[in-house]
Coordinates of C-alpha atoms in Angstrom, one line a residue:
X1441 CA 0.0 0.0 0.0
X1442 CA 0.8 3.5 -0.8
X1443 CA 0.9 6.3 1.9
X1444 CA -1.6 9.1 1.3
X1445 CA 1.0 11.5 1.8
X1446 CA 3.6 9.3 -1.1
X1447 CA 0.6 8.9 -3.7
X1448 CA -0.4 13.1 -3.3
X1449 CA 3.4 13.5 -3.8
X1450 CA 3.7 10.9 -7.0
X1451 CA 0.4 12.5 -8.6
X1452 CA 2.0 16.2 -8.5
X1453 CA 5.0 15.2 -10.1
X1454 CA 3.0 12.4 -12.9
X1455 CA 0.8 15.9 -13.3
X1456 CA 4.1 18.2 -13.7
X1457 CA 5.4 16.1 -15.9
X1458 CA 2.6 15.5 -17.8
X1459 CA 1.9 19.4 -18.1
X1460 CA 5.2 19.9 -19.4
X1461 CA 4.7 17.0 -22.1
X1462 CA 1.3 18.4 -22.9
X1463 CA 2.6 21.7 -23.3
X1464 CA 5.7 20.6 -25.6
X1465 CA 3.2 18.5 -27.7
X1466 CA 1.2 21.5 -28.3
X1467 CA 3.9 23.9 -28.8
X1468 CA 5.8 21.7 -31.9
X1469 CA 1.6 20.9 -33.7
X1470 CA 0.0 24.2 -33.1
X1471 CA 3.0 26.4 -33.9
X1472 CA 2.3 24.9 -37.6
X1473 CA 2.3 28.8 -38.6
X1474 CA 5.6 29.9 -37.5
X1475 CA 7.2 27.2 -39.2
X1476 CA 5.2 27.2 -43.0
X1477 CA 7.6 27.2 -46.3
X1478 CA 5.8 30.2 -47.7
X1479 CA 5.9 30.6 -51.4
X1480 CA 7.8 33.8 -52.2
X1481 CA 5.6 36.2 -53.3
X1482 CA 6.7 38.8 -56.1
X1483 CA 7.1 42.2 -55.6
X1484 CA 4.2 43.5 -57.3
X1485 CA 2.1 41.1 -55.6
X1486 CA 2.6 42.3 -51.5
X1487 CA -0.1 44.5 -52.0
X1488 CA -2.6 41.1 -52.2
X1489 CA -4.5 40.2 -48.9
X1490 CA -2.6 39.1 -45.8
X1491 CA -3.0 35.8 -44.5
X1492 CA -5.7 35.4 -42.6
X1493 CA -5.9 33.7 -39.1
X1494 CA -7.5 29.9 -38.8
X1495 CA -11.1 29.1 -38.6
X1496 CA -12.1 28.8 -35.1
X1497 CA -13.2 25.1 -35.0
X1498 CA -16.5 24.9 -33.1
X1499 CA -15.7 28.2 -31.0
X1500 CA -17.9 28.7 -28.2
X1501 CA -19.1 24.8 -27.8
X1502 CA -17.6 22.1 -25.7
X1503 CA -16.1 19.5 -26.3
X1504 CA -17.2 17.3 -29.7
X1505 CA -18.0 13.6 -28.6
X1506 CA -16.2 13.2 -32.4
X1507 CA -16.0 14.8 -35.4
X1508 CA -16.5 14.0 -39.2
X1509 CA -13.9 15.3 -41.2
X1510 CA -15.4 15.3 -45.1
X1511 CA -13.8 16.2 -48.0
X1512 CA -15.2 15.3 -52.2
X1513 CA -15.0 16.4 -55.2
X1514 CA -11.1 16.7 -55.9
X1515 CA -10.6 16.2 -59.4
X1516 CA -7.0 15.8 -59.4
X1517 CA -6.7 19.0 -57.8
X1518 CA -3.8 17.8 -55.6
X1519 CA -2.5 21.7 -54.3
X1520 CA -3.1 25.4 -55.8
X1521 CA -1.0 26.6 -58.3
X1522 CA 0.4 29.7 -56.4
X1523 CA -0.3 31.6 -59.5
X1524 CA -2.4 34.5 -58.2
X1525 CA -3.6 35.1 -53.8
X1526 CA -5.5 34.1 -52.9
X1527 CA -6.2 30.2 -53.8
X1528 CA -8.0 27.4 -51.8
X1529 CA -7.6 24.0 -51.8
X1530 CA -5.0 21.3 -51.4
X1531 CA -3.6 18.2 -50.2
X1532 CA -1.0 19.7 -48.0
X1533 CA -3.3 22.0 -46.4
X1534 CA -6.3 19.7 -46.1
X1535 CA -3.4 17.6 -43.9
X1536 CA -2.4 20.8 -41.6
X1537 CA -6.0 21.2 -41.1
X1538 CA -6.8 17.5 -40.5
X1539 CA -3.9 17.6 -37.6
X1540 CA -4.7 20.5 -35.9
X1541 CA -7.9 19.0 -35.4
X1542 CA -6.8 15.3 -34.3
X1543 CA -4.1 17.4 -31.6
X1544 CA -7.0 18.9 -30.1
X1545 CA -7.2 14.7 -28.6
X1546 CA -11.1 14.9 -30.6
X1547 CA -11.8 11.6 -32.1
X1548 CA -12.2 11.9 -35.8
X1549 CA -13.1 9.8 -38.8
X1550 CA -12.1 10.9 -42.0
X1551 CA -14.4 10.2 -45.9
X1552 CA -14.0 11.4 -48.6
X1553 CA -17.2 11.5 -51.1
X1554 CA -15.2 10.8 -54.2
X1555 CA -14.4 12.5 -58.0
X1556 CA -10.8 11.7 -56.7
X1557 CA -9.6 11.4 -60.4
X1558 CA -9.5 14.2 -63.0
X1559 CA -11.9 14.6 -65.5
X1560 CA -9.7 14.2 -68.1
X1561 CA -8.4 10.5 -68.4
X1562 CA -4.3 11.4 -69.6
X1563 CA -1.7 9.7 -68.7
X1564 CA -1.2 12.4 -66.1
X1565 CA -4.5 12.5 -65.0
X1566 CA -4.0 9.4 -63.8
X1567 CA -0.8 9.9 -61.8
X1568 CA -2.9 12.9 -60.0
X1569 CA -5.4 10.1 -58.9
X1570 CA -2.8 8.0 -57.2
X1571 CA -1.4 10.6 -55.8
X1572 CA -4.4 11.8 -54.1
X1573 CA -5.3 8.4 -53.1
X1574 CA -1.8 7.6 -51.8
X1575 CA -2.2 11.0 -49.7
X1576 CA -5.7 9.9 -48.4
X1577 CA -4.2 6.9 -47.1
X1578 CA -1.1 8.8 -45.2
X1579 CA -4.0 11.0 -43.4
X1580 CA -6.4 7.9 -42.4
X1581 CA -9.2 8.1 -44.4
X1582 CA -11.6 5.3 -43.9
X1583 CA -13.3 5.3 -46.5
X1584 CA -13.9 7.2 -50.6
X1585 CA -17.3 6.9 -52.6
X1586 CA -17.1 5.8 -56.0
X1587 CA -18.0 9.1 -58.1
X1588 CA -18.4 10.0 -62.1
X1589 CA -14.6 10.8 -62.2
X1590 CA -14.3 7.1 -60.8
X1591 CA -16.2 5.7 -63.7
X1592 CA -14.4 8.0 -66.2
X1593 CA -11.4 6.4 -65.6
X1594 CA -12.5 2.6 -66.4
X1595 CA -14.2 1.5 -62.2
X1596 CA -11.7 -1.7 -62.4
X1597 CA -8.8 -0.2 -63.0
X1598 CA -9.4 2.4 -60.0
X1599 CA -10.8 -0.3 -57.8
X1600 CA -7.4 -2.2 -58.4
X1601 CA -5.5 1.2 -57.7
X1602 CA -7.6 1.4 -54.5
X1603 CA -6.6 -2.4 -53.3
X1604 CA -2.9 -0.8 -53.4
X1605 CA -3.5 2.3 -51.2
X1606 CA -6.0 0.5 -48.3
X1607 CA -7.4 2.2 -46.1
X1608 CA -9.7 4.1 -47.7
X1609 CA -12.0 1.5 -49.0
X1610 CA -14.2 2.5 -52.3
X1611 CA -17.6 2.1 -51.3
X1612 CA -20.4 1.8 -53.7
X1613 CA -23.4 0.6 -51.7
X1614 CA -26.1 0.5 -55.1
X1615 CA -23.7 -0.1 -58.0
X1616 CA -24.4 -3.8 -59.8
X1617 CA -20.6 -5.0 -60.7
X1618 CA -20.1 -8.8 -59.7
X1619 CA -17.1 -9.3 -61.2
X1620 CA -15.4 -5.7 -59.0
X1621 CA -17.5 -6.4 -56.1
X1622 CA -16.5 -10.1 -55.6
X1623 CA -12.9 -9.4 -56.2
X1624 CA -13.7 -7.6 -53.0
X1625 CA -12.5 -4.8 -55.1
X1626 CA -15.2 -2.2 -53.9
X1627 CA -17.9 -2.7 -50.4
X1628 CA -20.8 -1.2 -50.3
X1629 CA -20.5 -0.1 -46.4
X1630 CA -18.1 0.2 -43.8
X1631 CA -17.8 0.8 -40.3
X1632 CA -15.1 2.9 -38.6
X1633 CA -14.3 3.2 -34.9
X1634 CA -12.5 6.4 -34.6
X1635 CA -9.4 7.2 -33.0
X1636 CA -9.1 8.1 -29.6
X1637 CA -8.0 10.9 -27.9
X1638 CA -3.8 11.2 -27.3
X1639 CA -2.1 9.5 -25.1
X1640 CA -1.9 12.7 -22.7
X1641 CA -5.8 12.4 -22.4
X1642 CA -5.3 8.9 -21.2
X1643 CA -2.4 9.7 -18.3
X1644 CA -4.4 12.7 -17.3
X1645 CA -7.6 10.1 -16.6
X1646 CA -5.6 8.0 -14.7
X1647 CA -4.2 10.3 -12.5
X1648 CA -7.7 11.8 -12.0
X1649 CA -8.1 8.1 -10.5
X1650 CA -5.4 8.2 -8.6
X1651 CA -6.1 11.3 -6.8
X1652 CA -10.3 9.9 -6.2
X1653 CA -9.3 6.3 -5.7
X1654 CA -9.8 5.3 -2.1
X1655 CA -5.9 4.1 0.3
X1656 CA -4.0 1.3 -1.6
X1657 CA -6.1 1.1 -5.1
X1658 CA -2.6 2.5 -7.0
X1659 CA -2.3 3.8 -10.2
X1660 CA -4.9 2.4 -13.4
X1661 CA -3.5 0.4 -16.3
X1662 CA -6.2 1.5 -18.8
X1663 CA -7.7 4.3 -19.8
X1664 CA -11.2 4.1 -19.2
X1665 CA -12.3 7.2 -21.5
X1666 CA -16.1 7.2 -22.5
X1667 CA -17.2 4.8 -25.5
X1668 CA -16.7 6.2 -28.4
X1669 CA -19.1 6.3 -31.6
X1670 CA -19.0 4.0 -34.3
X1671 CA -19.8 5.6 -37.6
X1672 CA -21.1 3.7 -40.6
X1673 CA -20.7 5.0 -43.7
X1674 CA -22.8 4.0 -46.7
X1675 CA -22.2 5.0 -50.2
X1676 CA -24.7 5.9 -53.0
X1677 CA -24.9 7.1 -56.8
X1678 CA -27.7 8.9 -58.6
X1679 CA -28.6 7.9 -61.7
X1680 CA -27.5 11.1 -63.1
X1681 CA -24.0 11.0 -62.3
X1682 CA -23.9 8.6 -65.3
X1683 CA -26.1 10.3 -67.5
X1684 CA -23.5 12.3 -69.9
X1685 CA -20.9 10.1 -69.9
X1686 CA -19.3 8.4 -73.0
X1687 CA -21.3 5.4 -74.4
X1688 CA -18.1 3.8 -74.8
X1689 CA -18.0 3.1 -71.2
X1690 CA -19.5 0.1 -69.8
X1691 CA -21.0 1.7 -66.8
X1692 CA -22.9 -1.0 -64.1
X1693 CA -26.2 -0.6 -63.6
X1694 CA -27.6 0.7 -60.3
X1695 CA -30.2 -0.7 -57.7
X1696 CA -32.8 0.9 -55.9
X1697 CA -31.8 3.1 -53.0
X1698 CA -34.2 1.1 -50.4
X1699 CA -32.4 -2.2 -51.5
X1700 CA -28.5 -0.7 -51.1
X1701 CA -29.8 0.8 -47.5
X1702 CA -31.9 -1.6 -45.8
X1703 CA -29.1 -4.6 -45.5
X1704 CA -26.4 -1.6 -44.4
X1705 CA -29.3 -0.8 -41.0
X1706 CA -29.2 -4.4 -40.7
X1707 CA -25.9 -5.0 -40.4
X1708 CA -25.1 -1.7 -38.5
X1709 CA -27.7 -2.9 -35.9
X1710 CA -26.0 -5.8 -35.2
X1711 CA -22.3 -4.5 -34.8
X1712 CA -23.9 -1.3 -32.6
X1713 CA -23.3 1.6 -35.0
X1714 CA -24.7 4.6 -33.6
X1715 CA -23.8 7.0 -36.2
X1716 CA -25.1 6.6 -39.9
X1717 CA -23.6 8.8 -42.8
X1718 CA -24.3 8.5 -46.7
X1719 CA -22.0 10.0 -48.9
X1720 CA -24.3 10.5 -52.1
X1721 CA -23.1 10.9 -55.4
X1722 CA -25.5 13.1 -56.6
X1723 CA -27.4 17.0 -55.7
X1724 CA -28.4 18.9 -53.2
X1725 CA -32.0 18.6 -54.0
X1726 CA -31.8 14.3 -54.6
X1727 CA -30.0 14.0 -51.5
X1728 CA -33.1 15.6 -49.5
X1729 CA -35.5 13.3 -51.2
X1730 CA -33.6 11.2 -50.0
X1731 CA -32.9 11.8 -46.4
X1732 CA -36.7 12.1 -46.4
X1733 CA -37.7 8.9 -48.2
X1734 CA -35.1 6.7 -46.3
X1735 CA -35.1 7.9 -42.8
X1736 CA -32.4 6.8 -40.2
X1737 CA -28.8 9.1 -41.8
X1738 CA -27.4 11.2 -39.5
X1739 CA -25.7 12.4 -42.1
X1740 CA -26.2 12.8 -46.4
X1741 CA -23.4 14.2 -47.7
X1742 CA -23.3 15.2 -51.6
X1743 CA -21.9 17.1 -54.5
X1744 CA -23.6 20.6 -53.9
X1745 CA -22.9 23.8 -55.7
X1746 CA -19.5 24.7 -56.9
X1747 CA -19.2 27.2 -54.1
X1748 CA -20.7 25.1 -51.5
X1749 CA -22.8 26.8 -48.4
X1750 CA -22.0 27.7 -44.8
X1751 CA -25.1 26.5 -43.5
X1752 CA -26.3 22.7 -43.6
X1753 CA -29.6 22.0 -44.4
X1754 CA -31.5 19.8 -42.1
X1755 CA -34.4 17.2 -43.2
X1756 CA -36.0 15.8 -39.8
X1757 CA -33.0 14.9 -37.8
X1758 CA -31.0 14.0 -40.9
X1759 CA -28.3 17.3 -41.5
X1760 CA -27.7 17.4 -45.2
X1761 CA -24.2 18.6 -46.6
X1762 CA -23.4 19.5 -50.4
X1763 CA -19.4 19.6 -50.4
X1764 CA -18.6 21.5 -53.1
X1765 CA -15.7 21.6 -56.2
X1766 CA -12.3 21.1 -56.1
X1767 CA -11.9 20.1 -52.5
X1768 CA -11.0 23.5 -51.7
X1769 CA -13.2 23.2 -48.4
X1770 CA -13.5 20.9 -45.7
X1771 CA -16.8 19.9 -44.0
X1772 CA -16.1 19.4 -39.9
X1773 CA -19.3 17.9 -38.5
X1774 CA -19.4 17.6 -34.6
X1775 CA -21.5 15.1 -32.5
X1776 CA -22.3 17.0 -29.2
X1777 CA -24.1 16.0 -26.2
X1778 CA -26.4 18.3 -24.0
X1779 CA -29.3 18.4 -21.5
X1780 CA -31.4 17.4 -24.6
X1781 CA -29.5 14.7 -26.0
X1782 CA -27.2 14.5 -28.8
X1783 CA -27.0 17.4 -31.6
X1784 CA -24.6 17.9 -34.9
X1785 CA -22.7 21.1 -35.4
X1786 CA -21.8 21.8 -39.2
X1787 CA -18.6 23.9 -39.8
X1788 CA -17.3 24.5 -43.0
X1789 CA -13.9 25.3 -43.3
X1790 CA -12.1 27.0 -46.4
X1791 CA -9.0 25.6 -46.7
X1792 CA -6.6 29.0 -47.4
X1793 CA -3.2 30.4 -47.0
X1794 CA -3.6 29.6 -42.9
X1795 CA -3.0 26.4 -43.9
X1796 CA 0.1 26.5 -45.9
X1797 CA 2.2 23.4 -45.2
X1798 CA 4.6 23.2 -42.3
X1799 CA 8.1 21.6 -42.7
X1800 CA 6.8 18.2 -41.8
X1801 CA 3.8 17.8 -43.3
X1802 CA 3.1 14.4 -44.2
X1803 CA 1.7 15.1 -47.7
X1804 CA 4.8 17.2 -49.0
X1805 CA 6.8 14.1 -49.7
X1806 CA 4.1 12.3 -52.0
X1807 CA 3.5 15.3 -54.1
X1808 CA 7.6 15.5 -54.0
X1809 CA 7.3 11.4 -55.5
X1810 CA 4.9 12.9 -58.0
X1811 CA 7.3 15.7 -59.4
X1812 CA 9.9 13.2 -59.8
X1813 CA 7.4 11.1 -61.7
X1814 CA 6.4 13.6 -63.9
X1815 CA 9.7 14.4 -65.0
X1816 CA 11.0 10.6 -65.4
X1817 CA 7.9 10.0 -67.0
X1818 CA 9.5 12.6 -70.0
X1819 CA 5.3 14.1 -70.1
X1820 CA 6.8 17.1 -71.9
X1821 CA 7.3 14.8 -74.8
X1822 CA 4.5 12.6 -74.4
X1823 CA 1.7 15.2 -73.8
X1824 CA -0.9 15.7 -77.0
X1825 CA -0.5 18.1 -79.2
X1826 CA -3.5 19.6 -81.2
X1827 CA -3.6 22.2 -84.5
X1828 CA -3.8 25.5 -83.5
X1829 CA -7.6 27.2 -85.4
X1830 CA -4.0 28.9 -87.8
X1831 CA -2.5 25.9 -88.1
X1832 CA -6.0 24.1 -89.6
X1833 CA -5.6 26.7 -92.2
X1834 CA -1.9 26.6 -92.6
X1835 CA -0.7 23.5 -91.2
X1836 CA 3.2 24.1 -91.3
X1837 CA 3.1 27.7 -89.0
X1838 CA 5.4 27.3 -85.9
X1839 CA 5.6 29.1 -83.7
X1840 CA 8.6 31.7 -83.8
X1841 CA 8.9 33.6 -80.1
X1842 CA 8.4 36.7 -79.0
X1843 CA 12.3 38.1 -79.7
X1844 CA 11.6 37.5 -83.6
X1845 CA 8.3 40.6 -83.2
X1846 CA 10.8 42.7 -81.8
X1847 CA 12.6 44.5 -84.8
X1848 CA 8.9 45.3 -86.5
X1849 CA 7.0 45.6 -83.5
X1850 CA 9.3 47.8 -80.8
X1851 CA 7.0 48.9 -78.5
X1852 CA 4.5 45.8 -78.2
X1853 CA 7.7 43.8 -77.6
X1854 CA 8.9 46.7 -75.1
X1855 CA 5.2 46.7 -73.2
X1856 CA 5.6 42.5 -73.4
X1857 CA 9.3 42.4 -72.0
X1858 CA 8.3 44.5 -69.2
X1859 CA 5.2 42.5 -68.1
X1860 CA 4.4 39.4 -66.2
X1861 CA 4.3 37.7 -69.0
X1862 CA 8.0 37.4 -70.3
X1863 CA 9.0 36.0 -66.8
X1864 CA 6.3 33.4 -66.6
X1865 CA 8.2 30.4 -67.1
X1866 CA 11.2 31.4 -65.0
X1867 CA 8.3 31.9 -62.0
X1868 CA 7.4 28.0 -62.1
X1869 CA 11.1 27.5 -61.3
X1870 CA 11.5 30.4 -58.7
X1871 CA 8.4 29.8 -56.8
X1872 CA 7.0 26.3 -57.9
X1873 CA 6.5 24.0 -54.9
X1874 CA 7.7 21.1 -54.3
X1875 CA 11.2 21.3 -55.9
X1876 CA 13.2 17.7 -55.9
X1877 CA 16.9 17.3 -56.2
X1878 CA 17.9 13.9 -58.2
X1879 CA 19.8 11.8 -57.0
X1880 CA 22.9 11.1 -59.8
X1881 CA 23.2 14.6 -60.9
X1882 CA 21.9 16.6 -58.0
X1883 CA 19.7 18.7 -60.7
X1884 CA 16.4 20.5 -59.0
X1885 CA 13.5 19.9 -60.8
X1886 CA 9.9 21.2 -60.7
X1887 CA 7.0 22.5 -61.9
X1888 CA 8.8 23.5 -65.1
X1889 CA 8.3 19.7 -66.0
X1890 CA 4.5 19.6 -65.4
X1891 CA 2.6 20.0 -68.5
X1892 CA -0.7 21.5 -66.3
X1893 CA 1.7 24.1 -65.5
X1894 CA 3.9 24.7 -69.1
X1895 CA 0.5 25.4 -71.4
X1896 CA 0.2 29.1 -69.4
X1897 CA 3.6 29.3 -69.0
X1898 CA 5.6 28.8 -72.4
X1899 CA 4.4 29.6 -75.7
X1900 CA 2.4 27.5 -78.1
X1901 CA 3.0 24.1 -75.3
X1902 CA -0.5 22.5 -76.7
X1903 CA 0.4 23.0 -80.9
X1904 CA 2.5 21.3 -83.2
X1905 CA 5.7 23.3 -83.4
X1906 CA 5.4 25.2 -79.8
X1907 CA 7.6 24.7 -76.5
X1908 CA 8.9 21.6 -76.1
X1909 CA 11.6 22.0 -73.3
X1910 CA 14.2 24.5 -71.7
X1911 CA 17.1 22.8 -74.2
X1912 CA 14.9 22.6 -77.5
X1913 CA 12.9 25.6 -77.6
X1914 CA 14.4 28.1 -75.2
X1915 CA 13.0 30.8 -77.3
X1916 CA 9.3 29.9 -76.2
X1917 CA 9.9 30.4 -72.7
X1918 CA 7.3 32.8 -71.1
X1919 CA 4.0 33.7 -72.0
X1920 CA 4.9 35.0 -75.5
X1921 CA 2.8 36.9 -77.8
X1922 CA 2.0 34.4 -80.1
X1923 CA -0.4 32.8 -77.1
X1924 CA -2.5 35.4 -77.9
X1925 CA -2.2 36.1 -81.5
X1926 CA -1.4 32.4 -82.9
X1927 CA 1.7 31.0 -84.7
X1928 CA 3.3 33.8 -86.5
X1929 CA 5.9 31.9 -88.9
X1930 CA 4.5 32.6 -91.9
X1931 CA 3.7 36.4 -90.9
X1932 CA 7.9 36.7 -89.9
X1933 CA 8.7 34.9 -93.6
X1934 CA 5.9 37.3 -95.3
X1935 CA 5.3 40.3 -93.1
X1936 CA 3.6 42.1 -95.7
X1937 CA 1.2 39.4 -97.0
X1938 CA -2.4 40.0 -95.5
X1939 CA -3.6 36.3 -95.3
X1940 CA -0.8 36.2 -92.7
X1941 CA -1.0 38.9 -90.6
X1942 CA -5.0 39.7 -90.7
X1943 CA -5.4 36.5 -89.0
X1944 CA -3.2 37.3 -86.3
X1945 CA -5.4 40.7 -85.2
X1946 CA -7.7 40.1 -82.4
X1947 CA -10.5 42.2 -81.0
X1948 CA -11.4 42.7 -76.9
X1949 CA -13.6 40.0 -77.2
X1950 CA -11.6 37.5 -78.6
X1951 CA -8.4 38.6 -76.0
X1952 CA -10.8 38.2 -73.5
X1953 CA -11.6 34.4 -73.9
X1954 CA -8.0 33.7 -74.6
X1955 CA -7.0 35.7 -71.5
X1956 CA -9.8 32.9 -69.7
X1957 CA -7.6 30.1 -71.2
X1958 CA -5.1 30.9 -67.9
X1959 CA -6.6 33.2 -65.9
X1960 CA -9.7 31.1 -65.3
X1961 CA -11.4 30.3 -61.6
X1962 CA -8.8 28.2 -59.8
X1963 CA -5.7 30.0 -61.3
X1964 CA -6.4 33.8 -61.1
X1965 CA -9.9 33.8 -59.2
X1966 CA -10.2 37.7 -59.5
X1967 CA -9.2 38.6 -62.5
X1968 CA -10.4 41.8 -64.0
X1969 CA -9.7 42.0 -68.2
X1970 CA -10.4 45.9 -67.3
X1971 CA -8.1 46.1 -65.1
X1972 CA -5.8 44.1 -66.0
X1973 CA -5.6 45.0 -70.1
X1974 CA -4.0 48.2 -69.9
X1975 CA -0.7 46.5 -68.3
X1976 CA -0.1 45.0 -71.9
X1977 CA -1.9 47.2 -74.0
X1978 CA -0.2 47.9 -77.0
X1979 CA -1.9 49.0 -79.9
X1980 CA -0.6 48.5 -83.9
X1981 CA 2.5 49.3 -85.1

């Protein structure tokens, strides 16, 4: 037995020491911000919007019984460009996020509601997927629904890819594919106990027993921390999500939603799952019917709007969740206990420059296995390469560079050299993110390799005769002229012949659309032709 006096004096030091462990814990996860590799911005651009702070999670609410952490609708989109401020999104951030919450010692379940893939099918498209899915295993995902992007890129071979990367599991609760489905390929449920709260959590309960235990009971071996929720998760498609794909495709059929659902209850019943979510493939306004026609979700998650909304909508007890595009946000759903019971809380959370990735951050080395990919791959030289609307009407016009306007054009080439533009392939090497040394030659390599990033970057990337690489075409580095005006060969060989140069004139409508081509949503999300013309506004010379 242990004197009163002993155990009062071996609880204050298990409590000091615990403290300072508690304390050093938090210090190295929530200090994330202090330690970030920050993209240098340019000059010109410090005038953009500050960093803002990180979302509150749950502010003025206690403690979540657990928390939901959803994400959907990815399309490849592993990180933001770093193109224009600001820009949400991201695997790296979506993981800096996901930590901060699990430090907090809340017990979390991650899902993911699927259009992992791109929606393009490339060669490259395809390494995006894996690399999304190989992050999604790294942050303990449990669980990805199978979306259109999934059936885009042929179902088997994605259900093979997602054997590799377990856990997540591909769900697909009313999708009819025997040959996938026995392969145990793809489940049409799962159930996930979510992880407990830190280890700290645990010694401070077992002191808290020390101190209330009566003379001679000692120190517990457990931790006996309140049961915690098991969440099912369910996975269904609309009928619509296959309705404008190719015909090509052999796409399974579907069953009825009553049939997929009722055997998940069952089951769920028996193994004492006390929290039901569907991740639906399909909208907002299907995924109400549905919460309403089969009662007994939690939880309906589903694609939404583009921009997705702040506020859940809720059908009976069921809360209902559209995720939106992109996976630039992340939907936090908290289980929380009261007076009256149990209640949800719906956060979302945009995932912004707060989140920028921290030295350590788990994700930065798979995107670092993907640049190296990309470039051992040699895309440059495999990417497609399609006529130019010139080049249908003269096929052999190349493109010629921006240095070869210069002599008849002076101060177009002047306004060009002094823009943006003329530096915008050495900014992928200065600022693209992640950079990776190789190993024989100890060259750094980047974003100047990836064909997503070249097409706005070089000149003439997507056409027969435009950039190829830094060593072949080093005269079609930056965002040349001819991205605007088309391939000017024959105009250089013939600068006085008007079926060469009348082509090449463009009016504000037409710059507008081709200004789009780069500037679009994701890469520049506020750009202003207005305000931005004048800045290469040149006139005819």
């Amino acid at each position: 037995m242990v004197p009163g006096a002993a155990r009062l004096a071996l609880a204050a030091a298990t409590i000091t020491l615990w403290a300072a462990l508690s304390v050093g814990v938090a210090y190295i996860g929530l200090r994330s911000n202090d330690q970030f590799e920050r993209k240098p911005i340019a000059a010109s651009r410090q005038s953009e919007p500050s960093v803002p702070p990180r979302a509150k999670l749950f502010p003025n609410l206690p403690e979540p019984d657990l928390v939901l952490f959803v994400t959907g609708m990815t399309h490849g989109y592993l990180q933001p460009c770093g193109c224009s401020r600001p820009q949400l999104g991201g695997l790296e951030r979506r993981a800096e996020l996901l930590r901060e919450v699990r430090l907090r010692g809340w017990p979390v379940s991650a899902a993911d509601l699927g259009d992992l893939p791109p929606t393009s099918t490339d060669i490259q498209s395809r390494m995006r997927f894996e690399t999304a899915l190989q992050a999604l295993h790294i942050l303990g995902y449990c669980s990805v629904a199978v979306g259109r992007t999934e059936l885009l890129h042929d179902l088997e071979r994605v259900a093979v890819t997602g054997l590799n990367y377990r856990p997540p599991v591909y769900l697909a609760g009313n999708l009819v594919a025997p040959d996938i489905q026995d392969a145990n390929l793809l489940q049409s449920w799962i159930v996930d106990a979510p992880c407990g709260p830190p280890i700290a959590w645990c010694l401070m309960h077992s002191l808290a027993g020390v101190l209330t235990a009566p003379s001679g009971a000692g120190l517990t071996a457990g931790c006996a921390a309140p049961s915690k929720p098991l969440v099912g998760y369910l996975s269904l498609l609309s009928p619509h999500t296959a309705r404008d794909l190719p015909a090509t495709l052999d796409i399974p059929r579907l069953n009825d939603y009553q049939a997929a659902v009722q055997p998940a209850f069952d089951h769920w019943a028996r193994l004492g799952v006390n929290v039901r979510v569907l991740l639906f493939q399909g909208e907002v306004e299907e995924a109400k019917q549905i919460a309403e026609r089969v009662p007994g979700f939690d939880i309906v998650v589903c694609r939404g709007y583009e921009e997705p909304s702040a506020v859940a909508d809720r059908v009976g007890k069921t809360l209902v969740i559209g995720i939106g595009h992109k996976g630039r946000h992340v939907a936090l759903v908290g289980l929380f206990h009261d007076a009256n019971g149990r209640h949800w809380e719906y956060q979302l959370v945009p995932l912004n420059e707060a989140y920028e990735p921290s030295r350590d951050n788990p994700v930065r080395e798979v995107l670092k296995d993907y640049v190296l990919r990309i470039y051992q791959e040699k895309l440059l030289e495999k990417y497609p390469r399609a006529a130019h609307p010139l080049q249908k009407e003269f096929p052999e016009a190349r493109f010629v560079g921006a240095a070869a306007c210069k002599n008849c054009h002076p101060r177009a080439y002047a306004v060009w050299e002094s823009s943006r533009h003329s530096h915008a392939y050495d900014s992928l090497v200065t600022y693209g993110q992640p950079r990776v040394t190789l190993p024989h030659s100890g060259a750094s390599v980047g974003s100047e390799y990836d064909p997503d990033c070249l097409r706005c970057h070089t000149t003439g990337f997507e056409h027969p005769g435009g950039f190829v690489d830094i060593k072949k075409t080093p005269h079609l580095v930056g965002n040349g002229c001819e991205n605007c005006h088309g391939p000017a060969s024959f105009h250089v060989a013939n600068p006085r012949d008007p079926r060469y140069y009348v082509p090449l004139r463009l009016d504000l409508n037409q710059m507008e659309s081709r200004c789009r081509r780069c500037h679009d949503a994701d890469n520049d999300p506020h750009f202003d032709l207005y305000k931005y013309w004048p800045k290469i506004l040149h006139g005819k010379e």
